[in-house]
């Protein structure tokens, strides 16, 4: 992943993360491995996570998150997707309910819930227990050989704070 750092303008609500548009534009998605090839299709799917239509957001979540999640493994494209997801957690589109009248009766944020669930499941896939299991099976250098998991684990502090602060 390549990016130029956080925006210094006032439009980045999370200065500890690159702005979500910088992540999209500054990442060479086609060079990143996924369980199904490359991340070439990810920018379009990630962009649709902010669409006004909840059905489009739901389909985008499936398209983007399923593309980097398979058999509890972390892939090259998982790291920038996790950063993007963390960077948009407080975007108004992720908090939009499915229908305005339903939000009054029972406030729901289906897109935000989906994104938070995915971050949680993915964090579980890279937790200390998974590393210990890998070390038992593949030796102590397991994490040194699994650079994608190491990169994901190294970035956890940056987005975990956002997850905890998300309403």
PDB file of C-alpha atoms in Angstrom:
ATOM      1  CA  UNK A   1       0.000   0.000   0.000  1.00  0.00           C
ATOM      2  CA  UNK A   2       1.230   3.406  -0.865  1.00  0.00           C
ATOM      3  CA  UNK A   3      -0.162   6.625   0.483  1.00  0.00           C
ATOM      4  CA  UNK A   4       1.088  10.072   1.214  1.00  0.00           C
ATOM      5  CA  UNK A   5      -0.044  10.248   4.822  1.00  0.00           C
ATOM      6  CA  UNK A   6      -2.946  11.989   6.467  1.00  0.00           C
ATOM      7  CA  UNK A   7      -4.530  15.023   4.991  1.00  0.00           C
ATOM      8  CA  UNK A   8      -3.705  18.154   6.859  1.00  0.00           C
ATOM      9  CA  UNK A   9      -6.897  19.913   5.886  1.00  0.00           C
ATOM     10  CA  UNK A  10      -9.845  19.931   8.238  1.00  0.00           C
ATOM     11  CA  UNK A  11     -11.839  17.387   6.260  1.00  0.00           C
ATOM     12  CA  UNK A  12     -10.256  14.268   7.776  1.00  0.00           C
ATOM     13  CA  UNK A  13     -12.199  13.347  10.923  1.00  0.00           C
ATOM     14  CA  UNK A  14      -9.533  10.763  11.845  1.00  0.00           C
ATOM     15  CA  UNK A  15      -6.069  12.340  11.542  1.00  0.00           C
ATOM     16  CA  UNK A  16      -4.506   9.098  12.789  1.00  0.00           C
ATOM     17  CA  UNK A  17      -5.630   7.437   9.550  1.00  0.00           C
ATOM     18  CA  UNK A  18      -5.194   8.524   5.951  1.00  0.00           C
ATOM     19  CA  UNK A  19      -8.356  10.042   4.504  1.00  0.00           C
ATOM     20  CA  UNK A  20     -10.478   7.328   2.907  1.00  0.00           C
ATOM     21  CA  UNK A  21     -10.113   8.901  -0.543  1.00  0.00           C
ATOM     22  CA  UNK A  22      -6.325   8.923  -0.158  1.00  0.00           C
ATOM     23  CA  UNK A  23      -6.482   5.227   0.657  1.00  0.00           C
ATOM     24  CA  UNK A  24      -8.493   4.551  -2.489  1.00  0.00           C
ATOM     25  CA  UNK A  25      -6.351   6.714  -4.743  1.00  0.00           C
ATOM     26  CA  UNK A  26      -2.975   5.957  -3.194  1.00  0.00           C
ATOM     27  CA  UNK A  27      -3.193   2.180  -3.095  1.00  0.00           C
ATOM     28  CA  UNK A  28      -2.109  -0.004  -6.002  1.00  0.00           C
ATOM     29  CA  UNK A  29      -5.057  -2.351  -5.611  1.00  0.00           C
ATOM     30  CA  UNK A  30      -4.241  -4.439  -8.682  1.00  0.00           C
ATOM     31  CA  UNK A  31      -0.903  -5.424  -7.121  1.00  0.00           C
ATOM     32  CA  UNK A  32      -2.470  -6.718  -3.892  1.00  0.00           C
ATOM     33  CA  UNK A  33      -3.329 -10.378  -3.467  1.00  0.00           C
ATOM     34  CA  UNK A  34      -6.763 -11.574  -2.435  1.00  0.00           C
ATOM     35  CA  UNK A  35      -7.935 -15.157  -2.095  1.00  0.00           C
ATOM     36  CA  UNK A  36      -9.398 -14.848  -5.597  1.00  0.00           C
ATOM     37  CA  UNK A  37      -6.655 -12.991  -7.487  1.00  0.00           C
ATOM     38  CA  UNK A  38      -5.933  -9.292  -7.129  1.00  0.00           C
ATOM     39  CA  UNK A  39      -7.714  -6.385  -5.468  1.00  0.00           C
ATOM     40  CA  UNK A  40      -8.379  -4.710  -8.794  1.00  0.00           C
ATOM     41  CA  UNK A  41     -12.155  -4.565  -8.203  1.00  0.00           C
ATOM     42  CA  UNK A  42     -11.915  -3.307  -4.622  1.00  0.00           C
ATOM     43  CA  UNK A  43     -11.895   0.482  -5.214  1.00  0.00           C
ATOM     44  CA  UNK A  44     -15.294   0.370  -6.939  1.00  0.00           C
ATOM     45  CA  UNK A  45     -16.806  -1.802  -4.201  1.00  0.00           C
ATOM     46  CA  UNK A  46     -15.300   0.294  -1.397  1.00  0.00           C
ATOM     47  CA  UNK A  47     -16.592   3.489  -2.977  1.00  0.00           C
ATOM     48  CA  UNK A  48     -20.109   2.027  -3.080  1.00  0.00           C
ATOM     49  CA  UNK A  49     -19.985   1.566   0.715  1.00  0.00           C
ATOM     50  CA  UNK A  50     -20.787   5.294   0.884  1.00  0.00           C
ATOM     51  CA  UNK A  51     -23.684   5.223  -1.596  1.00  0.00           C
ATOM     52  CA  UNK A  52     -26.993   6.778  -0.540  1.00  0.00           C
ATOM     53  CA  UNK A  53     -28.913   3.592  -1.378  1.00  0.00           C
ATOM     54  CA  UNK A  54     -28.764   1.028   1.461  1.00  0.00           C
ATOM     55  CA  UNK A  55     -29.153  -1.864  -0.999  1.00  0.00           C
ATOM     56  CA  UNK A  56     -26.093  -0.637  -2.908  1.00  0.00           C
ATOM     57  CA  UNK A  57     -24.149  -0.350   0.367  1.00  0.00           C
ATOM     58  CA  UNK A  58     -25.156  -3.882   1.398  1.00  0.00           C
ATOM     59  CA  UNK A  59     -24.046  -5.333  -1.948  1.00  0.00           C
ATOM     60  CA  UNK A  60     -20.816  -3.323  -1.767  1.00  0.00           C
ATOM     61  CA  UNK A  61     -20.044  -4.678   1.695  1.00  0.00           C
ATOM     62  CA  UNK A  62     -20.454  -8.213   0.425  1.00  0.00           C
ATOM     63  CA  UNK A  63     -18.359  -7.512  -2.677  1.00  0.00           C
ATOM     64  CA  UNK A  64     -15.537  -5.739  -0.862  1.00  0.00           C
ATOM     65  CA  UNK A  65     -15.314  -7.702   2.371  1.00  0.00           C
ATOM     66  CA  UNK A  66     -15.810 -11.149   0.850  1.00  0.00           C
ATOM     67  CA  UNK A  67     -13.017 -10.307  -1.603  1.00  0.00           C
ATOM     68  CA  UNK A  68     -10.439 -10.144   1.213  1.00  0.00           C
ATOM     69  CA  UNK A  69     -11.886 -12.724   3.612  1.00  0.00           C
ATOM     70  CA  UNK A  70     -11.561 -16.454   3.092  1.00  0.00           C
ATOM     71  CA  UNK A  71     -10.903 -19.319   5.516  1.00  0.00           C
ATOM     72  CA  UNK A  72      -9.872 -17.011   8.373  1.00  0.00           C
ATOM     73  CA  UNK A  73      -6.814 -15.771   6.493  1.00  0.00           C
ATOM     74  CA  UNK A  74      -5.309 -12.306   6.142  1.00  0.00           C
ATOM     75  CA  UNK A  75      -4.316 -11.283   2.612  1.00  0.00           C
ATOM     76  CA  UNK A  76      -2.312  -8.361   1.200  1.00  0.00           C
ATOM     77  CA  UNK A  77      -5.498  -6.490   0.332  1.00  0.00           C
ATOM     78  CA  UNK A  78      -6.969  -7.019   3.814  1.00  0.00           C
ATOM     79  CA  UNK A  79      -4.791  -4.302   5.363  1.00  0.00           C
ATOM     80  CA  UNK A  80      -5.820  -1.375   3.131  1.00  0.00           C
ATOM     81  CA  UNK A  81      -9.445  -2.539   3.182  1.00  0.00           C
ATOM     82  CA  UNK A  82      -9.376  -2.541   6.996  1.00  0.00           C
ATOM     83  CA  UNK A  83      -7.872   0.952   6.980  1.00  0.00           C
ATOM     84  CA  UNK A  84     -10.531   2.166   4.560  1.00  0.00           C
ATOM     85  CA  UNK A  85     -13.304   0.590   6.634  1.00  0.00           C
ATOM     86  CA  UNK A  86     -11.944   2.233   9.795  1.00  0.00           C
ATOM     87  CA  UNK A  87     -11.651   5.572   8.005  1.00  0.00           C
ATOM     88  CA  UNK A  88     -15.328   5.548   6.957  1.00  0.00           C
ATOM     89  CA  UNK A  89     -16.873   4.243  10.190  1.00  0.00           C
ATOM     90  CA  UNK A  90     -18.174   7.663  11.193  1.00  0.00           C
ATOM     91  CA  UNK A  91     -19.132   8.733   7.674  1.00  0.00           C
ATOM     92  CA  UNK A  92     -22.861   9.642   7.611  1.00  0.00           C
ATOM     93  CA  UNK A  93     -23.578   7.018   4.935  1.00  0.00           C
ATOM     94  CA  UNK A  94     -22.472   4.179   7.205  1.00  0.00           C
ATOM     95  CA  UNK A  95     -24.896   5.385   9.879  1.00  0.00           C
ATOM     96  CA  UNK A  96     -27.867   5.757   7.545  1.00  0.00           C
ATOM     97  CA  UNK A  97     -30.725   3.426   8.352  1.00  0.00           C
ATOM     98  CA  UNK A  98     -32.436   1.300   5.767  1.00  0.00           C
ATOM     99  CA  UNK A  99     -35.549   3.463   5.700  1.00  0.00           C
ATOM    100  CA  UNK A 100     -36.187   6.762   7.425  1.00  0.00           C
ATOM    101  CA  UNK A 101     -39.442   5.620   9.085  1.00  0.00           C
ATOM    102  CA  UNK A 102     -37.765   2.467  10.449  1.00  0.00           C
ATOM    103  CA  UNK A 103     -34.919   4.494  11.958  1.00  0.00           C
ATOM    104  CA  UNK A 104     -37.418   6.354  14.139  1.00  0.00           C
ATOM    105  CA  UNK A 105     -38.958   3.138  15.456  1.00  0.00           C
ATOM    106  CA  UNK A 106     -35.764   1.148  15.821  1.00  0.00           C
ATOM    107  CA  UNK A 107     -32.478   2.922  15.118  1.00  0.00           C
ATOM    108  CA  UNK A 108     -30.230   0.659  13.060  1.00  0.00           C
ATOM    109  CA  UNK A 109     -27.067   1.301  11.165  1.00  0.00           C
ATOM    110  CA  UNK A 110     -26.784  -1.825   9.021  1.00  0.00           C
ATOM    111  CA  UNK A 111     -23.746  -0.680   7.040  1.00  0.00           C
ATOM    112  CA  UNK A 112     -21.834   0.405  10.125  1.00  0.00           C
ATOM    113  CA  UNK A 113     -22.806  -2.809  11.914  1.00  0.00           C
ATOM    114  CA  UNK A 114     -21.565  -4.887   8.983  1.00  0.00           C
ATOM    115  CA  UNK A 115     -18.256  -3.009   8.880  1.00  0.00           C
ATOM    116  CA  UNK A 116     -17.727  -3.273  12.639  1.00  0.00           C
ATOM    117  CA  UNK A 117     -18.562  -6.980  12.568  1.00  0.00           C
ATOM    118  CA  UNK A 118     -16.074  -7.541   9.743  1.00  0.00           C
ATOM    119  CA  UNK A 119     -13.317  -5.665  11.569  1.00  0.00           C
ATOM    120  CA  UNK A 120     -14.006  -7.744  14.683  1.00  0.00           C
ATOM    121  CA  UNK A 121     -13.976 -11.060  12.845  1.00  0.00           C
ATOM    122  CA  UNK A 122     -10.830 -10.099  10.974  1.00  0.00           C
ATOM    123  CA  UNK A 123      -9.117  -8.981  14.162  1.00  0.00           C
ATOM    124  CA  UNK A 124      -9.986 -12.357  15.634  1.00  0.00           C
ATOM    125  CA  UNK A 125      -8.338 -14.025  12.623  1.00  0.00           C
ATOM    126  CA  UNK A 126      -5.090 -12.220  13.518  1.00  0.00           C
ATOM    127  CA  UNK A 127      -5.220 -12.395  17.313  1.00  0.00           C
ATOM    128  CA  UNK A 128      -2.517 -13.789  19.600  1.00  0.00           C
ATOM    129  CA  UNK A 129      -4.208 -17.186  19.776  1.00  0.00           C
ATOM    130  CA  UNK A 130      -4.073 -17.516  15.972  1.00  0.00           C
ATOM    131  CA  UNK A 131      -0.394 -16.551  15.988  1.00  0.00           C
ATOM    132  CA  UNK A 132       0.332 -19.098  18.740  1.00  0.00           C
ATOM    133  CA  UNK A 133      -1.497 -21.758  16.735  1.00  0.00           C
ATOM    134  CA  UNK A 134       0.540 -20.866  13.659  1.00  0.00           C
ATOM    135  CA  UNK A 135       3.753 -21.036  15.681  1.00  0.00           C
ATOM    136  CA  UNK A 136       2.822 -24.494  16.996  1.00  0.00           C
ATOM    137  CA  UNK A 137       2.252 -25.754  13.463  1.00  0.00           C
ATOM    138  CA  UNK A 138       4.901 -23.829  11.509  1.00  0.00           C
ATOM    139  CA  UNK A 139       7.503 -22.783  14.067  1.00  0.00           C
ATOM    140  CA  UNK A 140       8.390 -19.610  15.927  1.00  0.00           C
ATOM    141  CA  UNK A 141       9.029 -17.626  12.763  1.00  0.00           C
ATOM    142  CA  UNK A 142       5.373 -17.953  11.718  1.00  0.00           C
ATOM    143  CA  UNK A 143       4.600 -14.254  12.041  1.00  0.00           C
ATOM    144  CA  UNK A 144       7.806 -13.319  10.240  1.00  0.00           C
ATOM    145  CA  UNK A 145       6.676 -15.464   7.311  1.00  0.00           C
ATOM    146  CA  UNK A 146       3.087 -14.152   7.345  1.00  0.00           C
ATOM    147  CA  UNK A 147       3.780 -10.552   6.438  1.00  0.00           C
ATOM    148  CA  UNK A 148       0.136  -9.782   5.689  1.00  0.00           C
ATOM    149  CA  UNK A 149      -0.939 -10.870   9.170  1.00  0.00           C
ATOM    150  CA  UNK A 150       1.945  -8.924  10.721  1.00  0.00           C
ATOM    151  CA  UNK A 151       0.961  -5.789   8.792  1.00  0.00           C
ATOM    152  CA  UNK A 152      -2.664  -6.192   9.871  1.00  0.00           C
ATOM    153  CA  UNK A 153      -1.650  -6.701  13.502  1.00  0.00           C
ATOM    154  CA  UNK A 154       0.682  -3.679  13.377  1.00  0.00           C
ATOM    155  CA  UNK A 155      -2.171  -1.465  12.200  1.00  0.00           C
ATOM    156  CA  UNK A 156      -4.706  -2.625  14.764  1.00  0.00           C
ATOM    157  CA  UNK A 157      -4.005   0.189  17.253  1.00  0.00           C
ATOM    158  CA  UNK A 158      -4.807   2.771  14.563  1.00  0.00           C
ATOM    159  CA  UNK A 159      -8.282   1.480  13.878  1.00  0.00           C
ATOM    160  CA  UNK A 160      -9.196  -0.118  17.197  1.00  0.00           C
ATOM    161  CA  UNK A 161      -9.437   3.364  18.738  1.00  0.00           C
ATOM    162  CA  UNK A 162     -11.961   4.290  16.048  1.00  0.00           C
ATOM    163  CA  UNK A 163     -13.973   1.136  16.599  1.00  0.00           C
ATOM    164  CA  UNK A 164     -14.189   1.827  20.329  1.00  0.00           C
ATOM    165  CA  UNK A 165     -15.219   5.454  19.677  1.00  0.00           C
ATOM    166  CA  UNK A 166     -17.856   4.618  17.046  1.00  0.00           C
ATOM    167  CA  UNK A 167     -21.417   5.151  18.317  1.00  0.00           C
TER     168      UNK A 167
END
